[in-house]
Coordinates of C-alpha atoms and ligand atoms in Angstrom, one line a residue:
M1 CA -51.4 -25.0 5.1
T2 CA -54.3 -25.3 7.6
N3 CA -54.0 -21.8 9.1
R4 CA -54.6 -19.8 5.9
I5 CA -56.5 -16.6 6.5
F6 CA -58.5 -14.5 4.2
N7 CA -56.0 -12.0 2.7
F8 CA -57.7 -8.9 1.4
N9 CA -54.4 -7.0 0.9
A10 CA -54.2 -4.7 -2.1
G11 CA -50.8 -5.9 -3.3
P12 CA -48.7 -7.9 -2.9
S13 CA -51.7 -10.0 -2.3
I14 CA -53.1 -13.5 -2.1
L15 CA -51.7 -16.2 -4.4
P16 CA -53.5 -19.4 -5.3
L17 CA -52.7 -22.2 -2.9
A18 CA -52.2 -24.5 -5.8
A19 CA -49.4 -22.2 -7.1
L20 CA -47.7 -21.9 -3.6
T21 CA -47.9 -25.7 -3.2
E22 CA -46.3 -26.3 -6.6
V23 CA -43.5 -23.8 -5.7
R24 CA -42.9 -25.5 -2.4
E25 CA -42.8 -28.9 -3.8
E26 CA -40.4 -28.0 -6.6
M27 CA -38.2 -25.6 -4.7
M28 CA -35.2 -27.9 -4.5
N29 CA -35.9 -29.9 -7.6
F30 CA -33.9 -28.4 -10.4
G31 CA -31.2 -31.0 -11.3
G32 CA -29.7 -31.0 -7.8
M33 CA -30.2 -27.3 -7.4
S34 CA -33.0 -25.0 -6.2
I35 CA -34.9 -22.7 -8.6
L36 CA -33.2 -19.9 -6.5
E37 CA -29.8 -21.1 -7.6
I38 CA -30.2 -21.9 -11.3
S39 CA -28.7 -19.8 -14.1
H40 CA -31.0 -17.6 -16.2
R41 CA -29.1 -19.0 -19.2
S42 CA -29.9 -22.6 -18.3
K43 CA -32.2 -24.9 -20.3
E44 CA -34.4 -25.2 -17.2
F45 CA -35.0 -21.5 -17.1
D46 CA -35.4 -21.3 -20.9
A47 CA -38.3 -23.7 -20.5
I48 CA -39.8 -21.7 -17.6
L49 CA -39.6 -18.5 -19.5
A50 CA -41.0 -20.0 -22.7
E51 CA -44.0 -21.6 -20.9
T52 CA -44.8 -18.4 -18.9
K53 CA -44.8 -16.4 -22.1
Q54 CA -46.9 -18.9 -23.9
L55 CA -49.4 -19.0 -21.0
V56 CA -49.7 -15.2 -21.2
I57 CA -50.3 -15.4 -24.9
D58 CA -52.8 -18.2 -24.7
L59 CA -54.8 -16.9 -21.7
M60 CA -55.1 -13.4 -23.0
K61 CA -55.5 -14.6 -26.6
I62 CA -52.8 -12.2 -27.8
P63 CA -52.7 -11.9 -31.6
S64 CA -49.4 -12.0 -33.5
G65 CA -47.5 -8.8 -33.8
Y66 CA -47.0 -8.3 -30.0
Q67 CA -44.0 -8.8 -27.8
V68 CA -44.5 -10.2 -24.3
L69 CA -41.7 -9.0 -21.9
F70 CA -40.9 -9.6 -18.3
L71 CA -39.2 -6.5 -16.8
T72 CA -38.2 -5.2 -13.5
G73 CA -38.7 -1.9 -11.6
G74 CA -42.5 -2.3 -11.2
A75 CA -45.3 -0.5 -13.0
S76 CA -43.8 2.7 -11.6
T77 CA -40.7 2.3 -13.9
Q78 CA -43.2 1.9 -16.9
F79 CA -44.6 5.3 -16.0
A80 CA -41.2 6.8 -17.1
M81 CA -40.2 4.2 -19.8
I82 CA -43.4 4.8 -21.7
P83 CA -42.9 8.5 -22.4
M84 CA -39.1 8.0 -22.7
N85 CA -39.6 5.5 -25.5
L86 CA -42.8 6.4 -27.1
M87 CA -43.6 10.1 -26.7
D88 CA -42.7 12.5 -29.5
K89 CA -44.1 15.9 -28.6
A90 CA -47.2 15.2 -26.6
A91 CA -49.3 12.4 -25.1
D92 CA -52.8 12.1 -23.8
Y93 CA -53.5 10.8 -20.3
A94 CA -56.9 10.0 -18.7
V95 CA -56.6 10.8 -15.0
T96 CA -58.7 8.5 -12.8
G97 CA -56.7 8.2 -9.6
Y98 CA -53.5 8.2 -7.7
W99 CA -51.6 5.9 -10.1
S100 CA -52.6 7.8 -13.2
K101 CA -51.4 11.0 -11.6
K102 CA -48.0 9.3 -10.9
A103 CA -47.9 8.3 -14.6
V104 CA -48.6 11.9 -15.6
T105 CA -45.8 13.2 -13.3
E106 CA -43.2 11.1 -15.1
A107 CA -44.6 11.8 -18.6
K108 CA -44.2 15.6 -17.9
L109 CA -40.4 15.0 -17.7
F110 CA -40.4 14.0 -21.4
G111 CA -43.0 16.2 -23.1
E112 CA -46.4 17.8 -23.1
V113 CA -49.1 16.0 -21.2
R114 CA -52.7 16.6 -22.3
T115 CA -55.6 15.6 -20.1
A116 CA -57.9 13.4 -22.1
F117 CA -60.3 13.0 -19.1
T118 CA -60.1 13.6 -15.3
S119 CA -62.4 12.7 -12.5
E120 CA -60.3 14.5 -9.9
T121 CA -63.1 17.0 -9.0
E122 CA -65.4 14.0 -8.5
K123 CA -62.9 12.5 -6.0
F124 CA -62.0 9.9 -8.6
A125 CA -65.3 8.1 -8.0
R126 CA -65.6 7.0 -11.6
C127 CA -63.9 6.2 -14.9
P128 CA -65.0 7.8 -18.2
K129 CA -67.4 6.4 -20.7
A130 CA -65.7 5.8 -24.0
S131 CA -67.4 8.9 -25.5
E132 CA -66.0 11.2 -22.7
I133 CA -62.3 10.7 -23.7
K134 CA -60.8 13.5 -25.8
I135 CA -58.0 12.5 -28.0
S136 CA -55.8 15.4 -29.1
D137 CA -54.2 16.0 -32.5
N138 CA -50.7 14.6 -33.0
T139 CA -50.6 12.8 -29.7
S140 CA -48.2 9.9 -29.4
Y141 CA -50.6 7.7 -27.4
L142 CA -53.5 7.7 -24.9
H143 CA -52.6 6.3 -21.5
I144 CA -55.4 4.9 -19.2
T145 CA -55.4 3.1 -15.9
T146 CA -58.0 0.4 -16.4
N147 CA -58.5 -0.3 -12.6
N148 CA -57.9 2.2 -9.9
T149 CA -56.7 0.2 -7.0
I150 CA -57.2 2.9 -4.4
Y151 CA -60.5 4.3 -5.5
G152 CA -62.1 1.0 -6.4
T153 CA -63.1 2.0 -9.9
E154 CA -62.6 0.2 -13.2
Y155 CA -63.3 1.0 -16.9
H156 CA -66.5 -0.6 -18.0
E157 CA -65.9 0.6 -21.6
I158 CA -62.5 0.6 -23.3
P159 CA -62.1 3.8 -25.3
N160 CA -61.9 3.6 -29.1
T161 CA -58.8 5.4 -30.1
G162 CA -58.7 4.8 -33.8
N163 CA -55.1 5.2 -35.0
T164 CA -53.9 6.5 -31.7
P165 CA -52.1 3.8 -29.7
L166 CA -53.9 2.9 -26.5
I167 CA -51.6 2.1 -23.5
A168 CA -53.1 0.7 -20.4
D169 CA -51.8 0.2 -16.9
M170 CA -53.6 -3.0 -15.8
S171 CA -51.6 -3.6 -12.7
S172 CA -54.6 -4.3 -10.6
D173 CA -57.0 -6.0 -13.1
I174 CA -54.8 -7.9 -15.5
M175 CA -56.5 -11.2 -16.5
C176 CA -59.5 -10.5 -14.3
R177 CA -61.9 -10.4 -17.3
E178 CA -61.9 -11.1 -21.0
L179 CA -60.5 -8.2 -23.0
D180 CA -59.8 -7.8 -26.7
V181 CA -56.0 -7.2 -26.6
S182 CA -56.0 -6.0 -30.2
R183 CA -57.7 -2.8 -28.9
F184 CA -54.5 -2.0 -27.1
A185 CA -51.0 -1.0 -28.4
M186 CA -49.5 -1.8 -25.0
I187 CA -50.6 -3.3 -21.7
Y188 CA -48.5 -3.4 -18.6
A189 CA -48.9 -4.7 -15.1
G190 CA -46.8 -5.2 -11.9
A191 CA -47.4 -9.0 -11.3
Q192 CA -48.0 -8.7 -7.6
K193 CA -51.8 -8.5 -7.6
N194 CA -53.3 -10.8 -10.1
I195 CA -50.7 -12.9 -11.7
G196 CA -47.7 -13.4 -9.4
P197 CA -45.4 -12.2 -6.7
A198 CA -43.7 -8.8 -6.5
G199 CA -40.6 -8.4 -8.6
V200 CA -41.7 -8.8 -12.2
T201 CA -43.6 -6.5 -14.5
L202 CA -45.4 -7.9 -17.5
V203 CA -45.3 -5.7 -20.6
I204 CA -47.3 -6.6 -23.8
M205 CA -46.3 -4.3 -26.6
R206 CA -47.2 -4.1 -30.3
D207 CA -44.3 -4.3 -32.6
D208 CA -44.8 -0.9 -34.1
L209 CA -44.3 0.6 -30.6
V210 CA -41.2 -1.5 -30.1
A211 CA -39.9 0.0 -33.4
R212 CA -40.3 3.4 -31.9
S213 CA -38.1 2.7 -29.0
Y214 CA -34.8 2.7 -31.0
R215 CA -33.8 5.9 -29.3
T216 CA -30.7 7.3 -27.7
L217 CA -31.5 6.0 -24.3
P218 CA -29.7 3.9 -21.7
T219 CA -29.7 0.3 -22.9
M220 CA -31.8 -1.0 -20.0
F221 CA -34.5 1.6 -20.5
K222 CA -35.2 0.8 -24.2
Y223 CA -38.0 -1.6 -24.9
S224 CA -36.1 -2.7 -28.1
T225 CA -33.3 -4.1 -25.9
H226 CA -35.7 -6.4 -24.0
A227 CA -37.6 -7.3 -27.1
E228 CA -34.5 -8.2 -29.1
N229 CA -33.2 -10.3 -26.2
N230 CA -36.4 -12.1 -25.2
S231 CA -36.2 -10.4 -21.7
L232 CA -32.8 -11.9 -21.2
Y233 CA -30.6 -8.9 -21.9
N234 CA -29.6 -8.9 -18.2
T235 CA -30.5 -11.2 -15.3
P236 CA -34.3 -11.3 -15.3
P237 CA -36.2 -11.9 -12.0
V238 CA -35.9 -15.6 -12.2
F239 CA -37.9 -16.6 -9.1
P240 CA -40.9 -14.1 -9.7
I241 CA -41.2 -15.3 -13.3
Y242 CA -41.2 -18.9 -12.1
V243 CA -43.9 -18.3 -9.5
T244 CA -45.9 -16.4 -12.1
R245 CA -45.8 -19.5 -14.3
S246 CA -47.4 -21.4 -11.5
V247 CA -50.1 -18.8 -11.1
L248 CA -50.8 -18.8 -14.8
R249 CA -51.0 -22.6 -14.8
W250 CA -53.6 -22.3 -12.0
I251 CA -55.6 -19.8 -14.1
K252 CA -55.5 -22.2 -17.1
N253 CA -56.5 -25.2 -15.0
S254 CA -59.4 -23.1 -13.5
G255 CA -60.8 -22.8 -17.0
G256 CA -58.9 -19.7 -18.2
I257 CA -60.0 -16.0 -18.0
T258 CA -63.6 -16.7 -18.9
A259 CA -64.1 -18.9 -15.9
I260 CA -62.1 -16.6 -13.6
E261 CA -64.2 -13.7 -14.7
K262 CA -67.4 -15.5 -13.9
V263 CA -66.2 -16.1 -10.4
N264 CA -64.9 -12.6 -10.1
R265 CA -68.3 -11.2 -11.0
E266 CA -70.0 -13.4 -8.6
K267 CA -67.6 -12.4 -5.8
A268 CA -67.9 -8.7 -6.5
K269 CA -71.7 -8.8 -6.8
L270 CA -72.0 -10.4 -3.3
I271 CA -70.3 -7.4 -1.7
Y272 CA -71.9 -4.7 -3.8
D273 CA -75.3 -6.2 -3.1
A274 CA -74.5 -6.1 0.6
I275 CA -73.6 -2.5 0.2
D276 CA -76.7 -1.6 -1.8
T277 CA -79.1 -3.2 0.5
S278 CA -77.7 -1.5 3.6
N279 CA -78.0 2.1 4.8
F280 CA -75.0 1.6 7.0
Y281 CA -72.3 0.8 4.3
K282 CA -71.9 3.2 1.4
G283 CA -69.9 2.4 -1.7
T284 CA -67.5 5.0 -2.8
A285 CA -67.4 4.2 -6.6
A286 CA -70.1 5.3 -9.0
S287 CA -72.1 2.2 -9.9
D288 CA -71.1 2.4 -13.6
S289 CA -67.4 2.2 -12.6
R290 CA -67.3 -0.3 -9.9
S291 CA -64.2 -2.5 -9.8
L292 CA -64.3 -6.2 -9.8
M293 CA -61.0 -6.3 -7.9
N294 CA -61.1 -3.6 -5.2
V295 CA -64.4 -3.0 -3.5
T296 CA -64.3 0.2 -1.5
F297 CA -66.9 1.4 1.0
T298 CA -67.3 3.5 4.1
L299 CA -69.0 3.1 7.5
P300 CA -70.8 6.0 9.3
N301 CA -67.7 7.1 11.1
D302 CA -64.0 6.5 11.7
E303 CA -64.5 4.8 15.0
L304 CA -66.9 2.2 13.5
T305 CA -64.5 1.8 10.6
E306 CA -61.6 1.0 12.9
K307 CA -63.7 -1.4 15.0
F308 CA -64.9 -3.1 11.8
I309 CA -61.3 -3.6 10.6
S310 CA -60.0 -4.9 13.9
E311 CA -63.0 -7.3 14.5
A312 CA -62.7 -8.6 11.0
K313 CA -59.0 -9.2 11.6
A314 CA -59.8 -11.2 14.8
K315 CA -62.0 -13.4 12.6
G316 CA -59.2 -14.1 10.1
M317 CA -59.9 -11.4 7.5
V318 CA -56.9 -9.1 7.0
G319 CA -55.9 -6.2 4.8
L320 CA -59.3 -4.5 4.8
K321 CA -58.1 -1.0 5.7
G322 CA -58.8 1.5 2.9
H323 CA -55.9 3.5 1.4
R324 CA -55.2 6.7 3.4
A325 CA -56.3 8.8 0.4
L326 CA -59.8 7.5 0.7
G327 CA -60.2 6.0 4.1
G328 CA -63.0 3.5 4.8
V329 CA -62.7 -0.2 3.9
R330 CA -61.2 -1.8 0.8
A331 CA -61.7 -5.4 0.1
S332 CA -59.3 -6.5 -2.6
I333 CA -60.6 -9.7 -4.1
Y334 CA -58.2 -10.5 -6.8
N335 CA -58.4 -13.7 -9.0
A336 CA -56.9 -15.9 -6.3
F337 CA -59.2 -14.7 -3.5
P338 CA -61.7 -17.4 -2.7
L339 CA -65.5 -17.1 -2.9
E340 CA -65.8 -18.5 0.6
G341 CA -63.7 -15.5 1.9
V342 CA -66.2 -13.1 0.2
K343 CA -69.1 -15.0 1.8
A344 CA -67.4 -14.7 5.2
L345 CA -66.9 -11.0 4.7
V346 CA -70.5 -10.4 3.7
A347 CA -71.8 -12.4 6.7
F348 CA -69.5 -10.4 9.0
M349 CA -70.8 -7.1 7.4
A350 CA -74.4 -8.1 8.2
E351 CA -73.5 -9.2 11.8
F352 CA -71.5 -6.0 12.4
E353 CA -74.3 -3.7 11.1
K354 CA -76.8 -5.4 13.4
K355 CA -74.7 -4.9 16.4
A356 CA -73.7 -1.3 15.7
Ligands
PMP401 N1 -50.5 1.1 -11.1 C1 -51.5 0.6 -10.4 C2 -52.9 0.6 -10.9 C3 -51.2 0.2 -9.1 O1 -52.2 -0.3 -8.3 C4 -49.8 0.2 -8.6 C5 -49.4 -0.4 -7.3 N2 -50.4 -0.5 -6.3 C6 -48.9 0.7 -9.4 C7 -49.2 1.2 -10.7 C8 -47.4 0.8 -9.0 O2 -46.9 -0.5 -9.1 P1 -45.4 -0.9 -8.7 O3 -45.4 -0.9 -7.2 O4 -45.3 -2.2 -9.2 O5 -44.5 0.1 -9.2

């Protein structure tokens, strides 16, 4: 592909060229069939599922005692499945943006939601320090959103929850940095930002939480169903899982999460430095909560913002418009986003500022 542009979209978003190429080359090559035609009960798909799962385990260094599931319905379905399966009377939620609020809305259908932290009055410009989180008595779990895709904030400290299960929505920062999985009882993520295409949701869940999910619920909505059936209770999203495997292979071949994190930090620093050394661009996230994945900033007015976005587009940089909730510019620089694209953006920022 010679005409590839710099894709700053927030999700679905850029995929590694190596993964796309692998998918293209193998597309028709499954024993006289295409990957799009094979059975989810075939030995070919068994191998794909097993390898994808193993890559998740190896890359994230998941200890034993966890299930790795590939589900459908997006992270949004998890907002409901979590309280449906795991909440007894009440649960704690840290509210750090639009997606945490959506999670709260669903949880309220199943019990009492207690606010462990909120930055709403601060326009969601930051995530809490570990010490700011209040865990209530007899809570079933604490739910956090480790990266707030719209507000460009990310937890720099993972709260210590003791015996309270910690559940994290990592849709927009899964595998972007090294994390100790044993701190979490459950991690979930829609694949479409950092690890694959839209259509599959990764769920990593400790066995004691799976054990809680034997409830009188519709079969498809119970974690136990999917755990017992190795994500094959019904037809899983075969193609998205297959593409995810290629993306995870690329992460592995790039040196794993340690190496990916190093590049992610380098990329984010370039843009944050450009913001910090300018009086023209202003970052919207508090400096102790800045995201490695979504860098959000504003220009002096809407007219300049629009001009910036359209001129960037003409130069082959797309998807920079901030979410309507925040306005401004958002550069989503997920794992697969290349360093050279970040350098192109930073050069354009300097050039645009000079002209304005
Ligand atoms: N959580 C976060 C942090 C997100 O960024 C998104 C999607 N942008 C969602 C949840 C919702 O994901 P989905 O569209 O897969 O339901």
